[in-house]
Coordinates of C-alpha atoms and ligand atoms in Angstrom, one line a residue:
X1 CA -0.2 -20.3 12.7
X2 CA -0.7 -19.4 16.3
X3 CA -3.5 -20.9 18.4
X4 CA -5.8 -18.2 17.1
X5 CA -8.4 -20.8 15.9
X6 CA -8.5 -22.4 19.4
X7 CA -9.5 -19.3 21.2
X8 CA -13.0 -20.6 21.4
X9 CA -14.6 -17.2 22.2
X10 CA -17.3 -15.9 19.9
X11 CA -19.4 -12.7 19.6
X12 CA -23.0 -12.7 18.5
X13 CA -24.0 -9.8 16.3
X14 CA -27.7 -9.1 15.8
X15 CA -29.3 -6.8 13.2
X16 CA -32.1 -5.3 15.3
X17 CA -34.1 -4.4 12.2
X18 CA -34.2 -7.9 10.6
X19 CA -33.7 -9.9 13.8
X20 CA -30.9 -11.9 12.0
X21 CA -28.0 -13.0 14.1
X22 CA -24.5 -14.3 13.4
X23 CA -22.0 -15.8 15.7
X24 CA -18.5 -14.6 14.9
X25 CA -15.2 -16.2 16.2
X26 CA -12.9 -14.1 18.4
X27 CA -9.3 -14.8 17.6
X28 CA -6.3 -14.5 19.8
X29 CA -2.8 -13.6 18.7
X30 CA 0.3 -14.3 20.7
X31 CA 0.1 -10.7 22.1
X32 CA -2.2 -7.7 21.8
X33 CA -6.0 -7.4 21.7
X34 CA -8.2 -10.2 20.4
X35 CA -9.8 -9.6 17.0
X36 CA -13.3 -10.5 15.8
X37 CA -13.3 -12.5 12.6
X38 CA -15.9 -10.8 10.5
X39 CA -15.4 -12.7 7.3
X40 CA -18.8 -14.4 7.6
X41 CA -20.6 -11.2 8.6
X42 CA -22.0 -10.3 5.2
X43 CA -23.1 -13.8 4.3
X44 CA -24.6 -14.3 7.8
X45 CA -26.1 -10.8 8.4
X46 CA -26.1 -9.0 5.0
X47 CA -24.1 -6.1 6.3
X48 CA -20.5 -4.8 5.9
X49 CA -18.5 -3.1 8.6
X50 CA -17.8 0.6 8.3
X51 CA -14.4 1.8 9.6
X52 CA -12.8 4.7 7.7
X53 CA -9.1 5.1 8.6
X54 CA -9.2 1.4 9.8
X55 CA -9.5 2.6 13.4
X56 CA -10.6 -0.8 14.6
X57 CA -9.7 -3.1 11.7
X58 CA -7.0 -5.7 11.5
X59 CA -6.1 -6.2 7.9
X60 CA -3.8 -9.3 8.1
X61 CA -2.1 -11.8 10.3
X62 CA 1.5 -10.9 10.9
X63 CA 4.5 -12.2 12.9
X64 CA 6.9 -9.4 12.2
X65 CA 6.3 -6.3 14.4
X66 CA 4.3 -5.8 17.6
X67 CA 3.3 -2.5 19.1
X68 CA 1.6 -1.9 22.4
X69 CA 0.7 1.8 22.0
X70 CA -0.6 2.2 25.6
X71 CA 2.6 0.9 27.1
X72 CA 4.9 2.4 24.5
X73 CA 6.3 -1.0 23.4
X74 CA 7.7 -1.8 20.0
X75 CA 9.1 -5.3 19.2
X76 CA 10.6 -6.6 16.0
X77 CA 10.1 -10.4 16.0
X78 CA 9.8 -10.2 19.7
X79 CA 12.9 -8.1 20.4
X80 CA 12.5 -4.7 22.1
X81 CA 13.4 -1.8 19.8
X82 CA 15.7 -0.3 22.5
X83 CA 17.8 -3.4 22.7
X84 CA 18.1 -3.7 18.9
X85 CA 19.0 0.0 18.7
X86 CA 21.7 -0.3 21.3
X87 CA 23.2 -3.7 20.5
X88 CA 22.4 -4.7 16.9
X89 CA 23.0 -3.1 13.5
X90 CA 20.8 -2.3 10.6
X91 CA 21.6 -5.3 8.3
X92 CA 21.3 -7.7 11.3
X93 CA 17.9 -6.2 12.0
X94 CA 17.0 -6.5 8.3
X95 CA 17.8 -10.2 8.5
X96 CA 15.7 -10.5 11.6
X97 CA 12.7 -8.8 10.0
X98 CA 13.0 -10.8 6.8
X99 CA 13.7 -14.3 8.3
X100 CA 12.2 -14.1 11.8
X101 CA 15.4 -14.9 13.8
X102 CA 18.6 -13.2 14.6
X103 CA 21.3 -14.6 12.3
X104 CA 24.3 -16.7 13.3
X105 CA 27.7 -15.2 12.5
X106 CA 27.9 -17.2 9.3
X107 CA 24.3 -16.3 8.3
X108 CA 25.0 -12.7 9.0
X109 CA 28.2 -12.6 6.9
X110 CA 26.4 -14.3 4.0
X111 CA 23.4 -11.9 4.3
X112 CA 25.7 -8.8 4.4
X113 CA 27.5 -10.1 1.3
X114 CA 24.2 -10.9 -0.5
X115 CA 22.8 -7.4 0.1
X116 CA 26.1 -5.6 -0.5
X117 CA 26.6 -7.4 -3.8
X118 CA 23.6 -5.5 -5.2
X119 CA 24.5 -1.9 -4.1
X120 CA 25.3 -0.6 -7.6
X121 CA 22.4 0.3 -10.0
X122 CA 22.1 -0.3 -13.7
X123 CA 24.1 2.4 -15.5
X124 CA 21.0 3.2 -17.7
X125 CA 19.3 4.4 -14.5
X126 CA 21.7 7.4 -14.4
X127 CA 20.1 8.6 -17.6
X128 CA 16.7 8.2 -16.1
X129 CA 17.7 10.7 -13.5
X130 CA 18.5 13.3 -16.1
X131 CA 14.8 13.5 -17.0
X132 CA 14.0 15.1 -13.7
X133 CA 14.3 18.8 -12.9
X134 CA 17.2 19.5 -10.6
X135 CA 14.8 21.2 -8.1
X136 CA 12.4 18.2 -8.0
X137 CA 11.5 16.9 -4.5
X138 CA 13.7 13.8 -3.9
X139 CA 10.6 11.8 -2.8
X140 CA 9.2 12.5 -6.3
X141 CA 12.4 11.3 -7.8
X142 CA 12.5 8.2 -5.5
X143 CA 8.9 7.2 -6.3
X144 CA 9.8 7.4 -10.0
X145 CA 13.2 5.6 -10.0
X146 CA 12.2 2.8 -7.6
X147 CA 9.1 2.2 -9.7
X148 CA 11.4 2.2 -12.7
X149 CA 13.4 -0.6 -11.2
X150 CA 10.8 -3.1 -12.5
X151 CA 11.9 -2.0 -16.0
X152 CA 15.5 -2.8 -15.2
X153 CA 15.5 -6.0 -13.2
X154 CA 13.2 -8.4 -15.1
X155 CA 14.9 -11.4 -13.6
X156 CA 13.5 -10.6 -10.2
X157 CA 9.9 -9.7 -10.9
X158 CA 8.3 -13.2 -11.0
X159 CA 6.4 -13.0 -7.7
X160 CA 5.7 -16.8 -7.8
X161 CA 9.4 -17.7 -7.8
X162 CA 10.7 -17.6 -4.2
X163 CA 14.3 -17.1 -5.3
X164 CA 13.4 -14.1 -7.5
X165 CA 11.4 -12.7 -4.6
X166 CA 14.5 -12.9 -2.4
X167 CA 16.7 -11.4 -5.1
X168 CA 14.3 -8.5 -5.5
X169 CA 14.3 -8.0 -1.7
X170 CA 18.2 -7.9 -1.6
X171 CA 18.1 -5.5 -4.6
X172 CA 15.7 -3.1 -2.9
X173 CA 17.5 -3.1 0.4
X174 CA 20.8 -2.5 -1.4
X175 CA 19.8 -0.1 -4.1
X176 CA 17.3 2.2 -2.5
X177 CA 20.1 4.0 -0.5
X178 CA 22.1 4.3 -3.8
X179 CA 19.1 5.8 -5.5
X180 CA 18.4 8.1 -2.5
X181 CA 22.0 9.4 -2.6
X182 CA 21.8 9.9 -6.3
X183 CA 18.6 11.9 -5.9
X184 CA 20.5 14.2 -3.5
X185 CA 23.6 14.5 -5.7
X186 CA 21.5 15.2 -8.7
X187 CA 19.8 18.1 -6.8
X188 CA 23.2 19.6 -6.0
X189 CA 24.6 19.1 -9.5
X190 CA 27.4 17.0 -8.1
X191 CA 28.6 13.7 -9.7
X192 CA 27.0 10.5 -8.5
X193 CA 29.2 8.7 -6.0
X194 CA 29.5 4.9 -6.5
X195 CA 28.8 2.7 -3.5
X196 CA 31.7 1.2 -1.6
X197 CA 31.2 -2.4 -0.5
X198 CA 33.9 -2.3 2.1
X199 CA 31.9 0.1 4.2
X200 CA 28.9 -0.8 6.4
X201 CA 25.4 0.0 5.2
X202 CA 25.2 3.3 7.1
X203 CA 28.8 4.3 6.3
X204 CA 28.3 3.6 2.7
X205 CA 25.1 5.7 2.7
X206 CA 27.0 8.7 4.2
X207 CA 29.8 8.2 1.7
X208 CA 27.5 8.2 -1.3
X209 CA 25.7 11.3 0.1
X210 CA 28.6 13.4 1.2
X211 CA 31.8 12.3 -0.6
X212 CA 33.0 14.2 -3.6
X213 CA 35.6 12.9 -6.1
X214 CA 38.0 15.8 -5.4
X215 CA 38.5 15.0 -1.7
X216 CA 38.8 12.1 0.7
X217 CA 35.7 11.6 2.9
X218 CA 36.2 10.0 6.2
X219 CA 33.0 8.7 7.8
X220 CA 32.7 9.5 11.5
X221 CA 31.8 6.4 13.6
X222 CA 29.5 8.4 15.8
X223 CA 27.6 9.8 12.9
X224 CA 27.4 6.4 11.0
X225 CA 26.2 4.8 14.3
X226 CA 23.5 7.5 14.6
X227 CA 22.3 6.9 11.0
X228 CA 22.4 3.1 11.6
X229 CA 20.2 3.6 14.7
X230 CA 17.9 5.9 12.8
X231 CA 17.5 3.2 10.2
X232 CA 16.8 0.5 12.8
X233 CA 14.2 2.6 14.5
X234 CA 12.4 3.3 11.2
X235 CA 12.8 -0.2 9.8
X236 CA 9.3 -1.4 10.4
X237 CA 6.1 -0.4 12.2
X238 CA 3.5 -3.0 11.5
X239 CA 0.4 -2.1 9.4
X240 CA 1.0 1.7 9.0
X241 CA -0.3 3.6 6.0
X242 CA 2.7 2.9 3.7
X243 CA 3.1 -0.7 4.7
X244 CA -0.7 -1.2 4.1
X245 CA -0.2 0.5 0.7
X246 CA 2.6 -1.9 -0.2
X247 CA 0.5 -4.9 0.9
X248 CA -2.6 -3.6 -1.0
X249 CA -0.6 -3.0 -4.1
X250 CA 1.1 -6.4 -3.8
X251 CA -2.3 -8.1 -3.2
X252 CA -3.1 -7.8 -6.8
X253 CA 0.1 -9.5 -7.8
X254 CA 2.1 -6.4 -8.7
X255 CA 5.9 -6.8 -8.7
X256 CA 7.8 -5.8 -5.6
X257 CA 9.5 -2.7 -7.2
X258 CA 6.1 -1.3 -8.1
X259 CA 4.7 -2.1 -4.7
X260 CA 7.6 -0.4 -2.8
X261 CA 7.2 2.6 -5.1
X262 CA 3.6 2.8 -4.0
X263 CA 4.8 2.6 -0.4
X264 CA 7.2 5.5 -1.0
X265 CA 4.3 7.6 -2.3
X266 CA 2.2 6.9 0.8
X267 CA 5.1 7.6 3.1
X268 CA 5.6 11.1 1.5
X269 CA 2.6 12.7 3.2
X270 CA 3.1 15.0 6.2
X271 CA 0.8 12.8 8.5
X272 CA 3.3 9.9 7.9
X273 CA 6.9 10.0 6.8
X274 CA 6.8 13.7 5.9
X275 CA 6.4 14.6 9.5
X276 CA 10.2 14.9 10.3
X277 CA 10.6 17.5 7.6
X278 CA 7.4 19.2 8.8
X279 CA 8.8 19.3 12.4
X280 CA 11.9 21.1 11.3
X281 CA 9.9 23.6 9.3
X282 CA 7.6 24.1 12.3
X283 CA 10.6 24.7 14.7
X284 CA 12.0 27.2 12.2
X285 CA 8.7 28.9 11.9
X286 CA 8.3 29.1 15.7
X287 CA 11.8 30.6 15.8
X288 CA 12.1 31.4 19.5
X289 CA 10.9 30.0 22.9
X290 CA 8.7 33.0 23.6
X291 CA 6.5 32.2 20.6
X292 CA 5.8 28.6 21.7
X293 CA 2.5 29.5 23.6
X294 CA 1.2 31.1 20.4
X295 CA 1.8 27.9 18.4
X296 CA 0.4 25.7 21.2
X297 CA -2.7 27.8 21.2
X298 CA -3.0 27.3 17.4
X299 CA -2.5 23.6 17.7
X300 CA -5.5 23.4 20.1
X301 CA -7.7 25.6 18.0
X302 CA -10.1 23.4 16.0
X303 CA -10.6 26.2 13.4
X304 CA -6.9 26.3 12.7
X305 CA -5.5 23.4 10.6
X306 CA -2.1 23.8 12.4
X307 CA -1.0 20.7 14.3
X308 CA 2.1 20.3 16.5
X309 CA 4.2 18.2 14.1
X310 CA 6.1 15.3 15.7
X311 CA 3.3 14.9 18.3
X312 CA 0.6 12.3 18.5
X313 CA 0.4 8.9 16.9
X314 CA -2.5 6.6 15.8
X315 CA -1.2 3.8 17.9
X316 CA 1.1 5.2 20.6
X317 CA -0.9 6.7 23.4
X318 CA 2.3 6.9 25.5
X319 CA 5.8 8.0 24.8
X320 CA 7.0 6.6 21.5
X321 CA 9.9 4.3 22.5
X322 CA 11.7 5.3 19.3
X323 CA 11.6 9.0 20.4
X324 CA 13.5 8.2 23.6
X325 CA 16.3 6.6 21.6
X326 CA 16.3 9.5 19.0
X327 CA 16.5 12.0 21.9
X328 CA 19.7 10.4 23.2
X329 CA 21.2 10.0 19.7
X330 CA 20.4 13.7 19.1
X331 CA 22.6 14.7 22.0
X332 CA 25.4 12.3 20.9
X333 CA 25.4 13.7 17.4
X334 CA 25.5 17.4 18.6
X335 CA 28.4 16.6 20.9
X336 CA 30.3 14.9 18.1
X337 CA 29.8 17.8 15.8
X338 CA 30.7 20.3 18.6
X339 CA 27.3 22.0 18.4
X340 CA 27.0 23.4 21.9
X341 CA 23.9 25.6 21.7
X342 CA 21.6 24.4 19.0
X343 CA 18.7 26.8 19.1
X344 CA 16.3 24.3 17.4
X345 CA 17.1 21.6 20.0
X346 CA 16.5 24.1 22.8
X347 CA 13.3 25.1 21.2
X348 CA 12.3 21.4 20.7
X349 CA 13.0 20.5 24.3
X350 CA 11.0 23.5 25.6
X351 CA 8.1 22.8 23.3
X352 CA 8.1 19.2 24.5
X353 CA 8.2 20.3 28.1
X354 CA 5.3 22.7 27.7
X355 CA 3.2 20.3 25.6
X356 CA 3.6 17.5 28.0
X357 CA 2.2 19.6 30.8
X358 CA -0.6 21.1 28.7
X359 CA -4.1 19.6 29.5
X360 CA -5.0 19.4 25.8
X361 CA -2.0 17.2 25.0
X362 CA -2.2 15.2 28.3
X363 CA -5.9 14.5 27.8
X364 CA -5.4 13.3 24.3
X365 CA -2.3 11.4 25.1
X366 CA -0.3 13.3 22.5
X367 CA 3.4 12.5 23.1
X368 CA 6.5 13.3 21.0
X369 CA 6.9 10.6 18.2
X370 CA 10.0 9.4 16.4
X371 CA 10.0 12.3 14.1
X372 CA 10.3 14.9 16.7
X373 CA 14.0 14.6 17.2
X374 CA 15.2 12.9 14.0
X375 CA 14.9 16.1 12.0
X376 CA 17.3 17.9 14.4
X377 CA 19.8 15.1 14.1
X378 CA 19.6 15.0 10.3
X379 CA 19.9 18.8 10.0
X380 CA 23.0 18.8 12.3
X381 CA 24.6 16.2 10.1
X382 CA 24.0 18.3 7.0
X383 CA 21.0 16.6 5.5
X384 CA 18.6 19.2 3.9
X385 CA 15.0 19.0 5.2
X386 CA 13.6 17.8 1.9
X387 CA 15.7 14.7 2.3
X388 CA 14.4 13.6 5.7
X389 CA 11.5 11.6 4.3
X390 CA 13.9 9.9 1.9
X391 CA 16.0 8.7 4.9
X392 CA 12.8 7.2 6.3
X393 CA 12.1 5.5 3.0
X394 CA 15.6 4.0 2.9
X395 CA 15.1 2.5 6.3
X396 CA 11.5 1.4 5.8
X397 CA 12.2 -0.5 2.6
X398 CA 13.2 -3.6 4.5
X399 CA 10.0 -3.4 6.6
X400 CA 7.9 -3.1 3.4
X401 CA 9.7 -5.9 1.7
X402 CA 9.5 -8.2 4.8
X403 CA 5.7 -7.5 5.0
X404 CA 5.3 -8.1 1.3
X405 CA 7.2 -11.4 1.5
X406 CA 5.0 -12.4 4.5
X407 CA 1.9 -11.7 2.5
X408 CA 3.1 -13.6 -0.5
X409 CA 3.7 -16.6 1.7
X410 CA 0.3 -16.4 3.4
X411 CA -2.1 -19.0 2.0
X412 CA -5.1 -16.9 3.0
X413 CA -3.9 -13.9 1.0
X414 CA -6.5 -12.4 -1.3
X415 CA -6.7 -9.2 -3.3
X416 CA -7.4 -6.3 -1.0
X417 CA -10.8 -4.9 -1.8
X418 CA -12.7 -2.9 0.8
X419 CA -16.4 -2.2 0.5
X420 CA -18.1 1.2 1.1
X421 CA -21.2 2.9 2.5
X422 CA -22.6 4.4 -0.6
X423 CA -24.4 7.8 0.0
X424 CA -24.6 9.0 -3.6
X425 CA -27.5 9.4 -5.9
X426 CA -29.9 6.5 -6.5
X427 CA -30.6 5.1 -10.0
X428 CA -31.7 7.8 -12.4
X429 CA -32.1 8.2 -16.1
X430 CA -29.5 10.0 -18.3
X431 CA -30.7 13.5 -19.2
X432 CA -29.6 14.8 -22.7
X433 CA -27.4 17.9 -22.5
X434 CA -30.1 20.3 -24.0
X435 CA -32.5 19.3 -21.2
X436 CA -30.2 19.9 -18.2
Ligands
LIG1 N1 -1.4 18.6 17.4 C1 -2.6 19.0 17.9 N2 -3.6 18.2 18.1 C2 -3.5 16.9 17.7 C3 -2.3 16.4 17.1 C4 -1.2 17.3 17.0 N3 -0.1 16.9 16.5 N4 -2.4 15.1 16.9 C5 -3.7 14.8 17.2 N5 -4.3 15.9 17.7 C6 -5.7 15.9 18.3 C7 -6.8 15.9 17.2 O1 -7.1 17.2 16.8 C8 -7.9 15.1 18.0 O2 -8.5 16.1 18.9 P1 -10.1 15.9 19.2 O3 -10.3 14.6 19.8 O4 -10.3 17.1 20.1 O5 -10.8 16.1 17.8 C9 -7.2 14.1 18.8 O6 -5.9 14.7 19.1 C10 -7.0 12.8 18.1 O7 -6.3 13.0 16.9 P2 -6.6 12.2 15.6 O8 -6.4 13.0 14.4 O9 -8.0 11.6 15.6 O10 -5.6 11.0 15.7 P3 -5.1 10.1 14.5 O11 -4.7 8.8 15.1 O12 -6.0 10.1 13.4 O13 -3.8 10.9 14.0 C11 -1.5 11.5 13.6 C12 -2.5 10.5 14.3 C13 -0.1 11.0 13.7 C14 -1.9 11.6 12.1 C15 -1.7 12.9 14.3 O14 -1.4 12.8 15.7 C16 -0.9 14.0 13.6 O15 -1.3 14.6 12.6 N6 0.3 14.3 14.2 C17 1.2 15.2 13.6 C18 1.9 14.6 12.4 C19 3.0 13.6 12.9 O16 3.8 13.9 13.7 N7 3.1 12.4 12.2 C20 4.1 11.5 12.5 C21 3.6 10.2 13.0 S1 4.9 9.1 13.6 C22 5.7 8.6 12.2 C23 5.0 7.7 11.4 O17 4.6 6.6 11.9 O18 4.8 7.9 10.2

């Protein structure tokens, strides 16, 4: 543990009604704002805290990812995301997230082998797919099949066995891309494409998505690099909604496959991982540059539920560092594919320019987030919009599982159980139906 206990600072909280006071320790992490340890608040003062949406609440101690939203900084285990996106690769980043350090060459080779060994899924899972409608949303399918993994891999569901936890981690990192590609192939009515363990993680994913048995499929290095980078950028993001969901599900002792399935469900929403799909649909709806002012006006109107998708973030109050990398990657991908004038990209850049000058967005520090450009990249590469969130889930699986492992190793871990401010009816007697 860090020197959090030695911070020495305290805060005294007084209930002005009862006059009771309690002194609460203020803890320091290695970086970021201090936190007030309120664990003794209820016993000392008889009150709970009230913080819907966890606007000011730290839910756990973590050593994995650090974000400074005001400065636009994102670090995985201390390493800046830009450096990892430029110099590393997804499986190396996965090792870093899971184990805390960059691997040596030998450690990396072993890790790649360990993960790659698990890319195939149980043959019975293919029958499971057939139960879904072909037009099902792939996130619905993914929630189902990843949850179903606990019914297939009994030898890695004992959460108290460290080795089983690691095997489950490898299985999830290796098999979620296979399941995601199967969901896509199923929606097209094409045969499932088996993984190829001689390819890199990103290459194999593209192969399973786009190869067909009738033709050779050659993976473009520029496109596989773009996917690898997209995976790195989405791999973890500290205690966001889906990660907190995974931790909360895991806090009760649920098995990792069930927990990751819960995370996928949380990620699906348009305020979280569903935003990249929503960005593309929004750009298509706007249609042309001359209609941008109309949509900016709608985004600012409190009586209109429309929001500029791909803008704003709970933590970043500065440019999302992942958006900068995505923007560059977007240009590389369009060049590689020979797409000269992509109207959606032009529209996106103009929308970004106008929004960044608009007082409403400037005042609220609403900058483009990671999802603003990723949708354009994925569309150009041939991914349908309803698969975008699935891509996010593939990448985030390692972050979820790293956070879940960290929680399982935390001696202070308890079942997550928030309290509430009850505003419902007081005690009252049951009224028989004929008297109501
Ligand atoms: N368009 C217009 N206004 C916005 C937007 C937006 N995209 N985002 C926030 N605002 C306004 C909001 O109306 C509020 O205004 P006011 O103070 O006048 O009431 C103010 O900015 C603060 O917004 P908030 O809703 O309190 O902020 P939040 O931290 O609860 O929400 C958010 C963060 C990401 C849910 C939100 O910005 C949003 O809905 N953005 C669009 C969806 C999106 O792009 N999500 C992807 C997030 S990045 C990927 C990920 O991590 O999952």
